[in-house]
Coordinates of C-alpha atoms in Angstrom, one line a residue:
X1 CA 48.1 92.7 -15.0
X2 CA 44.5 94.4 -14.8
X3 CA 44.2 96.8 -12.4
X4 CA 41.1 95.1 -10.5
X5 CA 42.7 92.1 -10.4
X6 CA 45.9 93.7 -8.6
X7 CA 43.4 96.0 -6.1
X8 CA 42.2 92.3 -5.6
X9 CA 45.3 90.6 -4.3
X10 CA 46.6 93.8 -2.5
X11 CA 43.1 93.7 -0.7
X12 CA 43.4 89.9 -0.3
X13 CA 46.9 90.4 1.6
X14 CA 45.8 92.9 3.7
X15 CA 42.2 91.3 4.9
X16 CA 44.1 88.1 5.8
X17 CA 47.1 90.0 7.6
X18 CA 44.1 91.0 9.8
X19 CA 42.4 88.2 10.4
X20 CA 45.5 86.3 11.3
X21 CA 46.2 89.0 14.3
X22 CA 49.1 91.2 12.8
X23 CA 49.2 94.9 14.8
X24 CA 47.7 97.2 12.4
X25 CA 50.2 99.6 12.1
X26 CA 52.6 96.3 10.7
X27 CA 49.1 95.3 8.7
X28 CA 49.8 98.7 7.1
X29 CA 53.6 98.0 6.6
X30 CA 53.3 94.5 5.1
X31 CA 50.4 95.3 2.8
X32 CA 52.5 98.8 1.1
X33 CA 55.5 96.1 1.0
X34 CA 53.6 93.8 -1.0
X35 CA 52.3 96.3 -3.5
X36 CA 55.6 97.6 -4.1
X37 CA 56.7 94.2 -5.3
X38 CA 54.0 94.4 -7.6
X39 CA 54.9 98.4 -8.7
X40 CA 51.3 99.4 -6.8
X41 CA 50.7 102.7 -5.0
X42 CA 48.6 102.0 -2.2
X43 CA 47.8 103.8 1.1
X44 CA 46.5 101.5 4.2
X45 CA 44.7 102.6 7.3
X46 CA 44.2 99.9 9.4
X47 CA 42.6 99.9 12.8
X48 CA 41.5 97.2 15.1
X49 CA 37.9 96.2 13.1
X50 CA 38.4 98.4 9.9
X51 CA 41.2 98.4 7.1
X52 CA 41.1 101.2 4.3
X53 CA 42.9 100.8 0.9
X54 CA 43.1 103.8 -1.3
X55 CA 45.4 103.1 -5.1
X56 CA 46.1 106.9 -6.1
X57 CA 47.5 105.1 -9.5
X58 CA 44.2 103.7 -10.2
X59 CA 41.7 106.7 -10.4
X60 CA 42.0 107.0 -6.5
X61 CA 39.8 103.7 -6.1
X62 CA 39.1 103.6 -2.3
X63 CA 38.0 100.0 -0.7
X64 CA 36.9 99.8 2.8
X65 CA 36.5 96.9 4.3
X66 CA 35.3 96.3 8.1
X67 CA 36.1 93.2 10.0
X68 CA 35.6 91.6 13.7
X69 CA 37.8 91.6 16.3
X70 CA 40.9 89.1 15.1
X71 CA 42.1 86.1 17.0
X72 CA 46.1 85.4 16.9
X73 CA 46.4 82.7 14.1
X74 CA 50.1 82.1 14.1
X75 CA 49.9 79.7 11.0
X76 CA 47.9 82.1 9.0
X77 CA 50.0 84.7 10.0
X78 CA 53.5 83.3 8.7
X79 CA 51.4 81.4 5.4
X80 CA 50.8 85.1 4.7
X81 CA 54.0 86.4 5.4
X82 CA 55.6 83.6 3.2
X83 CA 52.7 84.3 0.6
X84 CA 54.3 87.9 0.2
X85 CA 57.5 87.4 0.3
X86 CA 56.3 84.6 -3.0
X87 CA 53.7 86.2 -4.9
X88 CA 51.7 83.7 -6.5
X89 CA 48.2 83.6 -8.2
X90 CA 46.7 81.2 -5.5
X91 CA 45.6 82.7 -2.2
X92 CA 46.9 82.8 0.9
X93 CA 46.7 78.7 2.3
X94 CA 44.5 78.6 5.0
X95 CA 46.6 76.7 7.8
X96 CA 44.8 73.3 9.1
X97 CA 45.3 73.7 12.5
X98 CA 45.4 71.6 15.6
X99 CA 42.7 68.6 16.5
X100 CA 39.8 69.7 18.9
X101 CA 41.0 67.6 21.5
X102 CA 44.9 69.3 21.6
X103 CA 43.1 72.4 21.1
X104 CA 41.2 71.3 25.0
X105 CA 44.2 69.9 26.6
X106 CA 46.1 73.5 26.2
X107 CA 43.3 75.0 27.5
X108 CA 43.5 72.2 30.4
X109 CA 47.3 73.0 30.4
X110 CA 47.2 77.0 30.8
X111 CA 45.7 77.1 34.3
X112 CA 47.8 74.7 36.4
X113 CA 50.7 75.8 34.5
X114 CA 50.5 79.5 35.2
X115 CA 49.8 78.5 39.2
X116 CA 53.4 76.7 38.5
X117 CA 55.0 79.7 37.7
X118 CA 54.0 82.2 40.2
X119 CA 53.6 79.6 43.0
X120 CA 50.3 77.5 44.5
X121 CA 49.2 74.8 46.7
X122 CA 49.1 71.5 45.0
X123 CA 45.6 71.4 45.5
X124 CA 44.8 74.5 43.6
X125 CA 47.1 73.1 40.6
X126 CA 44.9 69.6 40.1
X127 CA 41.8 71.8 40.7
X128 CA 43.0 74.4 38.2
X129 CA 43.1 71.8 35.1
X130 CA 39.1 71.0 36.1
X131 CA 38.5 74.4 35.9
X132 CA 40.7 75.0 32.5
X133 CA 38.1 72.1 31.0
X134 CA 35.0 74.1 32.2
X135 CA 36.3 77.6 30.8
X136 CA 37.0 75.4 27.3
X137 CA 33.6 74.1 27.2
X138 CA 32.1 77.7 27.8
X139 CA 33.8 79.0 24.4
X140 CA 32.5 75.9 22.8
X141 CA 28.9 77.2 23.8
X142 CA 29.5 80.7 23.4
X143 CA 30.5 81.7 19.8
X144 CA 29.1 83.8 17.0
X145 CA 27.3 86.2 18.8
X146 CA 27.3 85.1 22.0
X147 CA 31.2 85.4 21.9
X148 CA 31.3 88.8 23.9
X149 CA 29.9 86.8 26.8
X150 CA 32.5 84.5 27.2
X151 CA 34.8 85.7 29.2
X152 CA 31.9 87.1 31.8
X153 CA 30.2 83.5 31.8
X154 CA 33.8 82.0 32.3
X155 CA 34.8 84.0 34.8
X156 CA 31.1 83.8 36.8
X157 CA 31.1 80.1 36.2
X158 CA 35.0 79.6 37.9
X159 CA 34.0 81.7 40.6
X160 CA 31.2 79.7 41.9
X161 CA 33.1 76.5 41.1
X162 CA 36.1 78.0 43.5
X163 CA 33.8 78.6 46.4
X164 CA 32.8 75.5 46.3
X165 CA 35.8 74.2 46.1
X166 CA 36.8 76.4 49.1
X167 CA 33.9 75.1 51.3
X168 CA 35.8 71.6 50.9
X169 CA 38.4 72.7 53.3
X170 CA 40.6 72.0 50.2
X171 CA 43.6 74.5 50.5
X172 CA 43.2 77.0 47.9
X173 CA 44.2 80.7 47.3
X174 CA 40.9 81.5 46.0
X175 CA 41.3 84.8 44.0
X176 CA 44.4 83.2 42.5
X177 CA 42.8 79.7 41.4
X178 CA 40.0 81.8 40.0
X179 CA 42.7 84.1 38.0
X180 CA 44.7 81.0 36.7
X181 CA 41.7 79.1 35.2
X182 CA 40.5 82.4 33.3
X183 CA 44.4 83.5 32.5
X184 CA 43.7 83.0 29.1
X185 CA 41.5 85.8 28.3
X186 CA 43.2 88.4 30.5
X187 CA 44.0 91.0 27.4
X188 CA 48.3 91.6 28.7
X189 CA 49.3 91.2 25.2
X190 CA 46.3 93.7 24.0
X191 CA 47.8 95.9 26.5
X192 CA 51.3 95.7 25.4
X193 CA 50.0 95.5 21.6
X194 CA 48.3 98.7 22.7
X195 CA 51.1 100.6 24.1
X196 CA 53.0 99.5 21.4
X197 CA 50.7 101.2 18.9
X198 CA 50.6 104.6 21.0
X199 CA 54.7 104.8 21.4
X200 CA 54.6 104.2 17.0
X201 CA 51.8 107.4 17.2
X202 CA 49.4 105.2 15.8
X203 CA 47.2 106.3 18.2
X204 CA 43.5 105.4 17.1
X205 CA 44.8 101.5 16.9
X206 CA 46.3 102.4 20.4
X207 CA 43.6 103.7 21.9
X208 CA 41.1 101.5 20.6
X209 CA 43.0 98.4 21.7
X210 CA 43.1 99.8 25.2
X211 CA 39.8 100.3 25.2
X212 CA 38.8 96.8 24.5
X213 CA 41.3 95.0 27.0
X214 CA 40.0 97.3 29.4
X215 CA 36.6 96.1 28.5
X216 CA 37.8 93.0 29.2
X217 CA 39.2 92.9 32.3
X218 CA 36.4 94.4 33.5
X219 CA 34.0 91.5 32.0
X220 CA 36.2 88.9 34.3
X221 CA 36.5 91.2 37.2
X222 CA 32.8 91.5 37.7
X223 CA 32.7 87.7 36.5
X224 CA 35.0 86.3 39.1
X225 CA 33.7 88.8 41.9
X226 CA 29.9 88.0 41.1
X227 CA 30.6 83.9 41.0
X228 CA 32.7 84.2 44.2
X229 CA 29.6 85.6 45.6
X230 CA 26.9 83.5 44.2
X231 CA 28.9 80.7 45.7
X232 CA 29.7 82.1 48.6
X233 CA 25.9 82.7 49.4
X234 CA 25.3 79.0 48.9
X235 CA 28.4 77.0 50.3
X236 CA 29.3 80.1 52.8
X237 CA 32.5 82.3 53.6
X238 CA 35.6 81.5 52.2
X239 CA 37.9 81.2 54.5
X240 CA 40.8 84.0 54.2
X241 CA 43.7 82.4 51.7
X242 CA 47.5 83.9 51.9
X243 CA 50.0 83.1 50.0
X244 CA 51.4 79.6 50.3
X245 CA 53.8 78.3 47.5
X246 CA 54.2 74.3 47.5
X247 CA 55.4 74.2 44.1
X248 CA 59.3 72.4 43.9
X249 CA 61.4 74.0 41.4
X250 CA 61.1 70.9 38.5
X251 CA 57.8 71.8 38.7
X252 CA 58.5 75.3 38.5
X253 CA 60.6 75.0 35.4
X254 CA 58.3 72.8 34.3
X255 CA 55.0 74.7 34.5
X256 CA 57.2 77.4 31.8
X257 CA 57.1 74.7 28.8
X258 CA 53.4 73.7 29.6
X259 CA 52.4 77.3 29.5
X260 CA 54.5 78.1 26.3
X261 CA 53.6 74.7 24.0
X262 CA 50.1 75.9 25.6
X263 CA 50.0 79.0 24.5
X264 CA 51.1 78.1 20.6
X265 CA 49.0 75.6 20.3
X266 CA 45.7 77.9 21.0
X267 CA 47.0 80.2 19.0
X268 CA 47.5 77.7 16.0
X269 CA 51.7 78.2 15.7
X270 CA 53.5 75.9 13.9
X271 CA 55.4 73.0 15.8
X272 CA 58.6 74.4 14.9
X273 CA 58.1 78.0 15.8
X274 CA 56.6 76.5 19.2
X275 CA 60.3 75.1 19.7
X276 CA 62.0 78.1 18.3
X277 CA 59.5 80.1 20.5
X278 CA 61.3 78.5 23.8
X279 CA 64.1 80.3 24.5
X280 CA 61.7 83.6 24.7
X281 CA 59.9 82.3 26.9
X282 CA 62.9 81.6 29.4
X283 CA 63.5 84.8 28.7
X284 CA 60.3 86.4 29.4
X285 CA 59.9 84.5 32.7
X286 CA 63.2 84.5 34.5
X287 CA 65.2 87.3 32.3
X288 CA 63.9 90.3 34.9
X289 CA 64.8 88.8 37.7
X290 CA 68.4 88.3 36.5
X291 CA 69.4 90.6 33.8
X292 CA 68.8 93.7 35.7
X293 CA 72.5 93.5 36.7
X294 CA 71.7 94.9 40.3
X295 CA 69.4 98.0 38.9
X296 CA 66.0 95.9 39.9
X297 CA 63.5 94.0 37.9
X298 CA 62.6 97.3 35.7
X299 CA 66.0 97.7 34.0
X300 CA 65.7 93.8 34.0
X301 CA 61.9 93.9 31.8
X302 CA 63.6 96.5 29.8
X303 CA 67.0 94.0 28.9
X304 CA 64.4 91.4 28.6
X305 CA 62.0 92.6 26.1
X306 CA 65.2 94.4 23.4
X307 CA 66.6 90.7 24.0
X308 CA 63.2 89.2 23.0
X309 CA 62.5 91.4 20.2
X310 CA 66.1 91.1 19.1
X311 CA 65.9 87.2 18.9
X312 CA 62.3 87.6 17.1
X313 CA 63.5 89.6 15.0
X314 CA 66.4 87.9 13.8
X315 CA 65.2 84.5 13.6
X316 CA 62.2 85.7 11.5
X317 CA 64.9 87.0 8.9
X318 CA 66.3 83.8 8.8
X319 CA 62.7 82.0 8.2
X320 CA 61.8 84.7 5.9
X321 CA 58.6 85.4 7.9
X322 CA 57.7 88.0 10.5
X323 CA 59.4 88.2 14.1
X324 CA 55.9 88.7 16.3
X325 CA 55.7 85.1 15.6
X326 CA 58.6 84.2 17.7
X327 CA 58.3 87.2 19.8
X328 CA 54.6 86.5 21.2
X329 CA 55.5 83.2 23.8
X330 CA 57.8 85.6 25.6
X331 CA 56.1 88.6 25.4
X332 CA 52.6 87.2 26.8
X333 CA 54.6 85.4 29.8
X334 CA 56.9 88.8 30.3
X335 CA 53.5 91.2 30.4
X336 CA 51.9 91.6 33.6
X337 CA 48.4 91.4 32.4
X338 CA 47.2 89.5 35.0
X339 CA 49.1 91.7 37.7
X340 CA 45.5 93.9 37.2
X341 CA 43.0 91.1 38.5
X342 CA 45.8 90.9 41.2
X343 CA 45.9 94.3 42.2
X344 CA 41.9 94.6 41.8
X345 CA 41.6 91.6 43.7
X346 CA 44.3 92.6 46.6
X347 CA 42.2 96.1 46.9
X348 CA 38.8 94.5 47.1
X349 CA 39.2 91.3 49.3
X350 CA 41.6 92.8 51.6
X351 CA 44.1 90.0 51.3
X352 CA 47.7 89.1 49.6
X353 CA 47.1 87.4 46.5
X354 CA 50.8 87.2 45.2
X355 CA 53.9 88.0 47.4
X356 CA 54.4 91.4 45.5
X357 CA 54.0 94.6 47.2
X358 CA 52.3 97.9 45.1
X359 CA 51.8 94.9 42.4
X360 CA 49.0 97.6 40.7
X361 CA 52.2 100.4 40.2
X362 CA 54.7 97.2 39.5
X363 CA 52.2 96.5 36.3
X364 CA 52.2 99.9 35.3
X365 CA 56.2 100.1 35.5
X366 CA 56.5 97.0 33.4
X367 CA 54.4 98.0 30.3
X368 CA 56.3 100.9 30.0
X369 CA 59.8 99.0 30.5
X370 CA 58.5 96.3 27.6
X371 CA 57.6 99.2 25.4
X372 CA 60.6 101.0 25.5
X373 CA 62.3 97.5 25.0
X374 CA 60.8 97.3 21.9
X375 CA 61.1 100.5 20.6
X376 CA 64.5 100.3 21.6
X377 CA 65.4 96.6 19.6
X378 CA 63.4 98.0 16.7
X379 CA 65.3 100.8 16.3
X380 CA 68.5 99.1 16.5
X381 CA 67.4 96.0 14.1
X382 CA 64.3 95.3 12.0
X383 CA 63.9 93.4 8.8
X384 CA 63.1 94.5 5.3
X385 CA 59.8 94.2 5.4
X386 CA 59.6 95.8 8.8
X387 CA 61.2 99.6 7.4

């Protein structure tokens, strides 16, 4: 096999690895498996918009390669996965994906479905899937390079919808409605992908991932602060909101499927790995609350995330594909990501948001119980390809 034409398909592998969302330090991991298979000596340094390939077999022939920030393609991600574990001449399939209109009704289905889990007024839930449909429309409008605005515009444009809204009388939590419709772009799984990166010592992917979910929480805190005051300063005060939860408990347990069917379908998973994605997300919604054993929802996160990984990590050997495609429905529900809006929220407005006290320090607590978790069920079990 010529050389180029190996450099070619190793650089191939790698590019598509990161375009589909993989952590860079497994980008890294995946793309030295592959070349071994094909009797290649390859060194990878991947970050979050750059990957490096250097062949010390082949004249030391250095390819670097930038790319934009990826999106989580599930599909692409486990075609890729598949494609290395079955070498073939073809390139990796690119996945076909779900219809535009699914693709709207997930983003419909996010908001009301998170107010489900954490509690609401029935009012803010049927408002909530209003505002999902607005925040979808903004990403229709902002892409290419308008793309960095829009989680600002969707954030600015829910919070002057909400004050509206709260000028009705209607009885709405207002920082809470305004943090469920833009739930979707609040970076928790950045954060945990993050801190995941640091505890490996990869720490420029680490760092650099923090960076840019801080970056983005501050882009929808300013958002939903600066629309809450636009409106405000046409439909007047808000009226104080505490916490009020109306939700019954079907709709409690049901608002966890909506989310997690939500949540594959935007990010383009396979039917099947929605379904075998389930049972993570029980886990990663109720599993602190009732594996701590009497220890207290940190000991329970920690339980919760090894059991998680664990599951991932074995089903993926089964499927002979990668375990952060099962493991990302229960980590993105188990990560408090959102618990930093809250706590931003809670210290600006002067007001309970969610019935959680020190909910700031709770988030803080949590990251660092998932990452132990999964540093803890990666050392005890981690496929092939994974070592």
């Amino acid at each position: 096999m010529p050389s180029e034409y190996r450099i070619k398909k190793i650089v191939e592998i790698g590019d598509t690895l990161h375009r589909s969302g993989c952590a860079p330090y497994k980008l890294e991991k995946y793309t030295k498996f592959y070349a071994r298979k094909h009797g290649v000596d390859v060194m990878v340094q991947a970050t979050p918009t750059t990957v490096n390939y250097q062949f010390p077999d082949d004249n030391n022939a250095v390819v670097m390669r930038r790319h934009p920030l990826a999106s989580i393609n599930l599909s692409l991600l486990a075609n890729t996965i598949i494609r290395i574990n079955q070498p073939s001449s073809e390139p990796v399939p690119e996945p076909v994906g779900y219809p535009k209109w699914v693709i709207a009704l997930a983003n419909m289905g996010i908001p009301p479905a998170y107010l489900m889990l954490v509690g609401s007024t029935i009012d803010a839930i049927l408002l909530s899937v209003l505002l999902g449909f607005v925040v979808w429309m903004t990403q229709q409008v902002c892409k290419a390079r308008r793309a960095i605005a829009v989680e600002f515009v969707s954030a600015l444009l829910t919070g002057i919808l909400v004050a509206y809204f709260a000028s009705t009388s209607a009885q709405i939590p207002v920082w809470a409605l305004c943090i469920a419709s833009i739930v979707l772009f609040v970076p928790g799984l950045s954060i945990a992908n993050s801190l995941e990166c640091l505890a490996f010592n990869d720490l420029v992917s680490g760092t650099s991932l923090l960076g840019q979910s801080a970056l983005s929480l501050i882009k929808l805190f300013v958002g939903i602060v600066m629309g809450l005051n636009i409106g405000e300063a046409i439909w007047g005060q808000a009226a104080a909101s505490t916490y009020i939860n109306q939700v019954p408990l079907w709709l409690h347990v049901s608002g966890l499927f909506l989310i997690s069917i939500s949540l594959g379908i935007i990010f383009n998973a396979r039917p099947k790995d929605i379904l075998l994605g389930l049972p993570v997300a029980m886990l990663g919604m109720w599993g602190p609350f009732y594996l701590g054993f009497e220890s207290g929802w940190v000991v329970g996160t920690w339980v919760t995330t090894v059991l998680i990984t664990l599951y991932g990590t074995w089903l993926a050997k089964k499927m002979e594909l990668t375990g952060s495609i099962y493991i990302v429905q229960g980590i993105i529900i188990l990560v408090p990501g959102s618990r930093v809006l809250v706590s931003a929220g809670q210290s600006v407005f002067e007001q309970s948001i969610l019935p959680i006290p020190s909910i700031g320090l709770s988030a803080l607590f949590m990251f660092s119980a998932i990452v132990a978790g999964q540093i803890t069920a990666y050392s005890l079990y981690s496929p092939k390809i994974e070592r």
